Short mmCIF file of C-alpha atoms in Angstrom, two decimals:
data_model
loop_
_atom_site.label_atom_id
_atom_site.label_comp_id
_atom_site.label_asym_id
_atom_site.label_seq_id
_atom_site.Cartn_x
_atom_site.Cartn_y
_atom_site.Cartn_z
CA MET A 11 102.67 101.56 135.79
CA THR A 12 99.72 102.52 137.75
CA ASP A 13 98.61 100.62 141.06
CA LEU A 14 94.95 99.64 141.16
CA PRO A 15 93.49 100.89 144.32
CA VAL A 16 90.24 98.66 144.04
CA PHE A 17 90.25 95.59 142.06
CA THR A 18 86.94 93.49 142.55
CA ALA A 19 86.84 89.90 141.79
CA ALA A 20 84.11 87.10 142.34
CA ASP A 21 85.81 86.04 145.48
CA GLY A 22 86.78 89.36 146.98
CA ILE A 23 88.49 92.83 146.85
CA ALA A 24 92.32 93.46 146.59
CA THR A 25 94.67 96.39 145.90
CA LEU A 26 96.91 95.46 143.11
CA ILE A 27 100.14 96.98 143.31
CA LEU A 28 101.82 96.89 139.78
CA HIS A 29 104.51 99.73 139.92
CA GLU A 30 107.35 97.29 140.73
CA ILE A 31 106.53 95.37 137.33
CA PRO A 32 108.58 97.40 135.09
CA ALA A 33 111.64 97.45 137.36
CA ARG A 34 111.63 94.27 139.25
CA GLY A 35 108.90 92.12 137.60
CA GLU A 36 107.04 91.70 140.76
CA GLY A 37 103.28 92.44 141.51
CA TYR A 38 101.79 92.36 144.86
CA ILE A 39 98.10 91.72 145.97
CA LEU A 40 96.95 93.40 149.22
CA VAL A 41 93.79 91.36 150.10
CA ARG A 42 91.00 93.76 151.37
CA GLY A 43 88.12 91.06 151.84
CA VAL A 44 87.26 87.60 150.81
CA PHE A 45 83.97 87.05 149.82
CA GLY A 46 84.18 83.34 148.29
CA THR A 47 87.80 81.60 148.63
CA LEU A 48 91.22 83.09 148.86
CA ASP A 49 92.62 80.79 146.43
CA GLY A 50 90.01 82.13 143.93
CA LEU A 51 90.55 85.54 144.80
CA LEU A 52 94.48 85.38 144.43
CA ARG A 53 93.97 83.26 141.19
CA GLU A 54 92.20 86.02 139.48
CA CYS A 55 94.42 88.87 140.93
CA ALA A 56 97.65 87.07 139.95
CA ASN A 57 96.44 86.44 136.51
CA PHE A 58 95.72 90.03 136.06
CA CYS A 59 99.21 90.91 137.54
CA ARG A 60 100.90 88.30 135.00
CA GLY A 61 98.99 89.96 132.25
CA ALA A 62 100.55 93.30 133.19
CA GLY A 63 103.99 91.68 132.99
CA ALA A 64 104.70 90.39 136.37
CA GLN A 65 106.99 87.42 136.58
CA LYS A 66 106.40 86.95 140.17
CA VAL A 67 103.60 87.67 142.36
CA TYR A 68 103.22 88.17 146.07
CA ALA A 69 100.21 88.70 148.55
CA GLY A 70 99.31 89.94 151.89
CA GLY A 71 96.51 91.69 153.82
CA GLU A 72 93.29 90.44 155.45
CA ALA A 73 93.34 86.69 155.06
CA ASP A 74 94.66 83.35 156.20
CA PHE A 75 97.64 82.58 154.16
CA SER A 76 99.05 79.76 156.25
CA ASN A 77 98.94 77.60 152.75
CA TYR A 78 101.46 79.96 151.26
CA PRO A 79 105.10 80.33 151.65
CA VAL A 80 106.23 83.34 153.30
CA PHE A 81 108.36 85.76 151.07
CA ALA A 82 109.14 88.58 153.31
CA ARG A 83 108.53 89.63 156.92
CA LEU A 84 108.80 93.19 157.51
CA MET A 85 110.06 94.00 161.20
CA GLU A 86 110.15 97.33 162.98
CA ARG A 87 113.36 98.13 164.66
CA GLN A 88 114.64 100.92 166.72
CA LEU A 89 117.93 102.58 168.01
CA LEU A 90 118.09 105.15 170.54
CA LEU A 91 121.09 107.78 170.31
CA PRO A 92 122.03 109.20 173.41
CA GLN A 93 125.28 109.88 171.52
CA ILE A 94 126.29 109.51 168.02
CA PRO A 95 129.78 108.42 167.20
CA GLU A 96 131.90 110.62 164.97
CA THR A 97 132.56 109.19 161.61
CA GLY A 98 134.95 111.49 159.43
CA CYS A 99 132.16 111.37 156.69
CA THR A 100 130.52 114.27 155.43
CA VAL A 101 126.61 114.13 154.21
CA GLU A 102 125.61 115.87 150.77
CA ALA A 103 122.03 116.25 149.98
CA VAL A 104 120.81 114.88 146.72
CA THR A 105 119.73 117.72 144.29
CA GLU A 106 117.59 117.42 141.21
CA GLU A 107 120.70 117.22 139.12
CA SER A 108 122.26 114.22 141.23
CA ALA A 109 118.76 112.59 141.73
CA PHE A 110 119.42 110.24 138.83
CA ARG A 111 123.01 109.01 140.07
CA TRP A 112 121.39 108.47 143.42
CA ALA A 113 118.23 106.51 141.91
CA GLU A 114 120.78 104.22 140.00
CA ARG A 115 122.98 103.48 142.90
CA TYR A 116 120.14 102.84 145.01
CA ASN A 117 118.31 100.37 142.66
CA GLU A 118 121.72 98.53 142.28
CA ARG A 119 122.00 97.94 146.03
CA PHE A 120 118.25 97.09 146.54
CA ALA A 121 117.79 95.11 143.54
CA ALA A 122 118.09 91.76 145.78
CA VAL A 123 116.25 92.99 148.66
CA PRO A 124 113.04 91.23 149.38
CA SER A 125 110.05 93.67 149.15
CA ALA A 126 112.25 96.64 148.51
CA GLN A 127 110.84 99.36 146.11
CA SER A 128 112.56 100.61 143.11
CA CYS A 129 113.15 104.26 142.54
CA GLY A 130 112.98 105.72 139.28
CA PRO A 131 114.40 109.14 138.18
CA PHE A 132 110.84 111.07 138.44
CA GLU A 133 110.36 109.69 142.06
CA ALA A 134 114.28 110.47 142.80
CA ARG A 135 113.82 114.09 141.83
CA ARG A 136 110.60 114.23 143.79
CA LEU A 137 112.30 112.94 147.00
CA ALA A 138 115.33 115.18 146.22
CA LYS A 139 113.00 118.34 146.35
CA GLN A 140 111.53 116.83 149.74
CA GLY A 141 115.16 116.75 151.11
CA GLU A 142 114.84 112.93 151.89
CA CYS A 143 117.94 111.58 149.93
CA PHE A 144 121.58 111.80 150.73
CA PHE A 145 125.06 110.65 149.67
CA VAL A 146 127.65 110.21 152.45
CA LEU A 147 130.97 111.09 151.29
CA GLU A 148 134.33 109.70 152.68
CA ASP A 149 137.50 111.09 151.24
CA GLY A 150 135.49 113.26 148.73
CA ALA A 151 134.04 110.06 147.04
CA PRO A 152 130.44 108.38 147.88
CA ALA A 153 130.74 105.49 150.75
CA GLY A 154 127.09 105.17 151.14
CA LEU A 155 123.51 106.58 150.69
CA GLY A 156 120.37 107.08 152.58
CA ARG A 157 116.77 108.04 152.74
CA VAL A 158 115.49 109.91 155.95
CA ARG A 159 112.18 111.11 156.83
CA GLY A 160 111.84 112.67 160.40
CA SER A 161 113.25 109.70 162.74
CA ARG A 162 112.76 107.11 159.90
CA LEU A 163 115.44 105.65 158.10
CA LEU A 164 113.96 104.70 154.78
CA ALA A 165 117.00 103.33 153.15
CA LEU A 166 120.51 102.79 154.07
CA ALA A 167 123.18 101.11 151.79
CA SER A 168 126.94 100.99 151.76
CA LEU A 169 128.77 101.85 148.54
CA ARG A 170 132.05 100.65 149.73
CA PRO A 171 133.00 97.57 151.79
CA GLY A 172 132.55 98.17 155.38
CA ALA A 173 131.19 101.70 155.36
CA GLY A 174 127.58 100.84 156.45
CA GLU A 175 128.09 101.64 160.25
CA ARG A 176 129.78 105.02 159.13
CA THR A 177 127.05 105.92 156.54
CA LEU A 178 124.26 105.29 159.25
CA PHE A 179 125.97 107.38 161.99
CA ALA A 180 126.85 110.31 159.68
CA LEU A 181 123.26 110.44 158.48
CA ALA A 182 122.00 110.45 162.03
CA ARG A 183 124.48 113.23 162.94
CA HIS A 184 123.53 115.29 159.73
CA CYS A 185 119.67 115.03 160.43
CA GLY A 186 119.91 115.28 164.42
CA LEU A 187 118.43 112.21 165.30
CA GLN A 188 117.98 111.09 168.78
CA LYS A 189 116.67 107.79 167.54
CA ILE A 190 116.39 105.99 164.44
CA ASP A 191 113.22 103.94 163.46
CA LEU A 192 113.29 101.58 160.38
CA THR A 193 111.70 98.35 158.76
CA CYS A 194 113.83 95.51 157.90
CA ALA A 195 112.73 92.26 155.87
CA MET A 196 113.61 89.43 158.23
CA GLU A 197 114.82 87.65 155.10
CA ASN A 198 117.48 90.20 154.48
CA THR A 199 119.70 88.24 156.69
CA ARG A 200 122.80 90.35 156.57
CA ALA A 201 120.93 93.74 157.13
CA MET A 202 119.24 92.05 160.08
CA ALA A 203 122.66 90.87 161.79
CA PHE A 204 124.10 94.52 160.72
CA TYR A 205 121.42 96.08 162.99
CA ASP A 206 121.53 93.46 165.49
CA ARG A 207 125.29 94.36 166.07
CA LEU A 208 124.59 98.05 166.34
CA GLY A 209 122.09 97.27 169.20
CA PHE A 210 118.74 97.93 167.38
CA THR A 211 115.82 96.49 169.21
CA ARG A 212 113.58 93.70 167.35
CA GLY A 213 109.83 94.99 167.11
CA PRO A 214 106.72 93.71 165.89
CA VAL A 215 106.27 92.21 162.33
CA THR A 216 104.17 94.72 160.65
CA GLN A 217 103.55 93.35 157.14
CA ARG A 218 103.96 89.75 155.55
CA TRP A 219 104.24 88.91 151.89
CA TYR A 220 103.43 85.47 150.53
CA ALA A 221 104.54 83.95 147.38
CA VAL A 222 101.49 82.82 145.17
CA GLY A 223 103.26 82.28 141.86
#
């Protein structure tokens, strides 16, 4: 489903993010400007999202959302890597042939993560061509997966219990990272605790999403 970069309503302007509706039933409203009332703008935007099939709608952007409950707060985190521990794992770049399998496992692991983006087969093949997606193998079988762009870790998931740390450091070693930057939803408490344990710093919250219906 195609996003609407500019949605103009009587009370303001917003971007409607609709591509998660088919996979997660979620629509997002990114407020660009309010001319009348925020409630009026969100009501019209949310009605459009629901008409497109959204079961849940979230909003963020340039407005005062203090009357709405927080859904997700996206925090910047960073870890410096003067030395990268050995893991005994190998890293396999995702190909166009294995992209569907990577997307399937990715979507399984991120289905319950607040504000996570889904990944369809077409998108996975595009990312595979760009060399961003990986499986981490342990004893010849997938133990984790990841997505890396430059120094930024865009996705990390364990595919077997306790393999998260090994997956992280195997990816860092394979990609030659001296630091790891990532964004984590504070409401994803297990991931936050995992990154705390590994020594990641807690940086600023760069994005907030609020529940509007």
